Amino acid sequence: MVSLHEKEFKLVTIRRSKRKEFNHSFPNEEPSDIKVDFPKLQNLYPIQIFDKKFSKEYIGTLACTTKLNASQKGEMIAIDYTDIAQLLGLLLLSDYHWVPKEIYYWCTAKDLKVEIASTVMSRNHFHPIKKMFSLK
């Protein structure tokens, strides 16, 4: 008969054996200075950098495409330029500020709350837009 300790040991060794070893070495160099590499961005606010990266025409096209996707799937969602810009901003935020589940961005718990997410767009508005969003 196998003891509980032996079962736990087998489980631990199986889990560890499936993991790949990390053997990457990083170069011994300092990170680049953004002020030197990108001097034009130095004095811009984040919203100005966003506007440089995503033109109003491009975001308008994304809004039209998202509306088209929604209508083709039989859903009616009110989407405009502002909604897509906010969606992109929240997606960029989610890449920078990570939480275990997407729904936690709108959580009210002190240790999970990301206040900017709930002020920019409600959870009930975000999810349908994200579901229909397409870059095509």
PDB file of C-alpha atoms in Angstrom, residues 78-125:
ATOM      1  CA  ALA A  78     -23.660  51.369 -29.255  1.00  0.00           C
ATOM      2  CA  ILE A  79     -19.978  51.834 -30.125  1.00  0.00           C
ATOM      3  CA  ASP A  80     -18.181  55.012 -31.089  1.00  0.00           C
ATOM      4  CA  TYR A  81     -14.661  56.411 -31.271  1.00  0.00           C
ATOM      5  CA  THR A  82     -14.496  57.037 -27.513  1.00  0.00           C
ATOM      6  CA  ASP A  83     -15.496  53.458 -26.653  1.00  0.00           C
ATOM      7  CA  ILE A  84     -12.763  51.962 -28.846  1.00  0.00           C
ATOM      8  CA  ALA A  85     -10.142  54.414 -27.537  1.00  0.00           C
ATOM      9  CA  GLN A  86     -11.120  53.505 -23.967  1.00  0.00           C
ATOM     10  CA  LEU A  87     -11.063  49.796 -24.810  1.00  0.00           C
ATOM     11  CA  LEU A  88      -7.562  50.120 -26.261  1.00  0.00           C
ATOM     12  CA  GLY A  89      -6.465  52.093 -23.202  1.00  0.00           C
ATOM     13  CA  LEU A  90      -7.811  49.407 -20.864  1.00  0.00           C
ATOM     14  CA  LEU A  91      -6.137  46.682 -22.913  1.00  0.00           C
ATOM     15  CA  LEU A  92      -2.844  48.567 -22.692  1.00  0.00           C
ATOM     16  CA  LEU A  93      -3.368  48.983 -18.950  1.00  0.00           C
ATOM     17  CA  SER A  94      -4.071  45.275 -18.558  1.00  0.00           C
ATOM     18  CA  ASP A  95      -0.744  44.508 -20.197  1.00  0.00           C
ATOM     19  CA  TYR A  96       1.029  46.788 -17.722  1.00  0.00           C
ATOM     20  CA  HIS A  97      -1.014  46.190 -14.544  1.00  0.00           C
ATOM     21  CA  TRP A  98      -1.796  42.485 -14.249  1.00  0.00           C
ATOM     22  CA  VAL A  99      -4.522  40.937 -12.082  1.00  0.00           C
ATOM     23  CA  PRO A 100      -5.405  37.215 -11.951  1.00  0.00           C
ATOM     24  CA  LYS A 101      -8.753  37.596 -13.728  1.00  0.00           C
ATOM     25  CA  GLU A 102     -10.009  40.334 -16.021  1.00  0.00           C
ATOM     26  CA  ILE A 103     -13.118  40.879 -13.910  1.00  0.00           C
ATOM     27  CA  TYR A 104     -10.877  41.971 -11.004  1.00  0.00           C
ATOM     28  CA  TYR A 105     -10.201  45.303 -12.712  1.00  0.00           C
ATOM     29  CA  TRP A 106     -13.704  46.293 -11.600  1.00  0.00           C
ATOM     30  CA  CYS A 107     -13.527  44.576  -8.196  1.00  0.00           C
ATOM     31  CA  THR A 108     -14.108  46.742  -5.125  1.00  0.00           C
ATOM     32  CA  ALA A 109     -11.704  44.830  -2.837  1.00  0.00           C
ATOM     33  CA  LYS A 110      -8.834  47.027  -1.661  1.00  0.00           C
ATOM     34  CA  ASP A 111      -6.098  44.634  -2.784  1.00  0.00           C
ATOM     35  CA  LEU A 112      -7.519  44.135  -6.300  1.00  0.00           C
ATOM     36  CA  LYS A 113      -9.251  47.386  -7.164  1.00  0.00           C
ATOM     37  CA  VAL A 114      -7.970  49.246 -10.206  1.00  0.00           C
ATOM     38  CA  GLU A 115      -9.897  52.476  -9.904  1.00  0.00           C
ATOM     39  CA  ILE A 116      -9.065  53.818 -13.340  1.00  0.00           C
ATOM     40  CA  ALA A 117     -10.727  50.829 -15.035  1.00  0.00           C
ATOM     41  CA  SER A 118     -14.083  51.425 -13.374  1.00  0.00           C
ATOM     42  CA  THR A 119     -13.915  55.174 -14.026  1.00  0.00           C
ATOM     43  CA  VAL A 120     -13.110  54.758 -17.720  1.00  0.00           C
ATOM     44  CA  MET A 121     -15.709  52.132 -18.615  1.00  0.00           C
ATOM     45  CA  SER A 122     -18.139  49.867 -16.790  1.00  0.00           C
ATOM     46  CA  ARG A 123     -17.547  46.145 -16.818  1.00  0.00           C
ATOM     47  CA  ASN A 124     -20.933  45.567 -18.482  1.00  0.00           C
ATOM     48  CA  HIS A 125     -19.978  47.886 -21.344  1.00  0.00           C
TER      49      HIS A 125
END
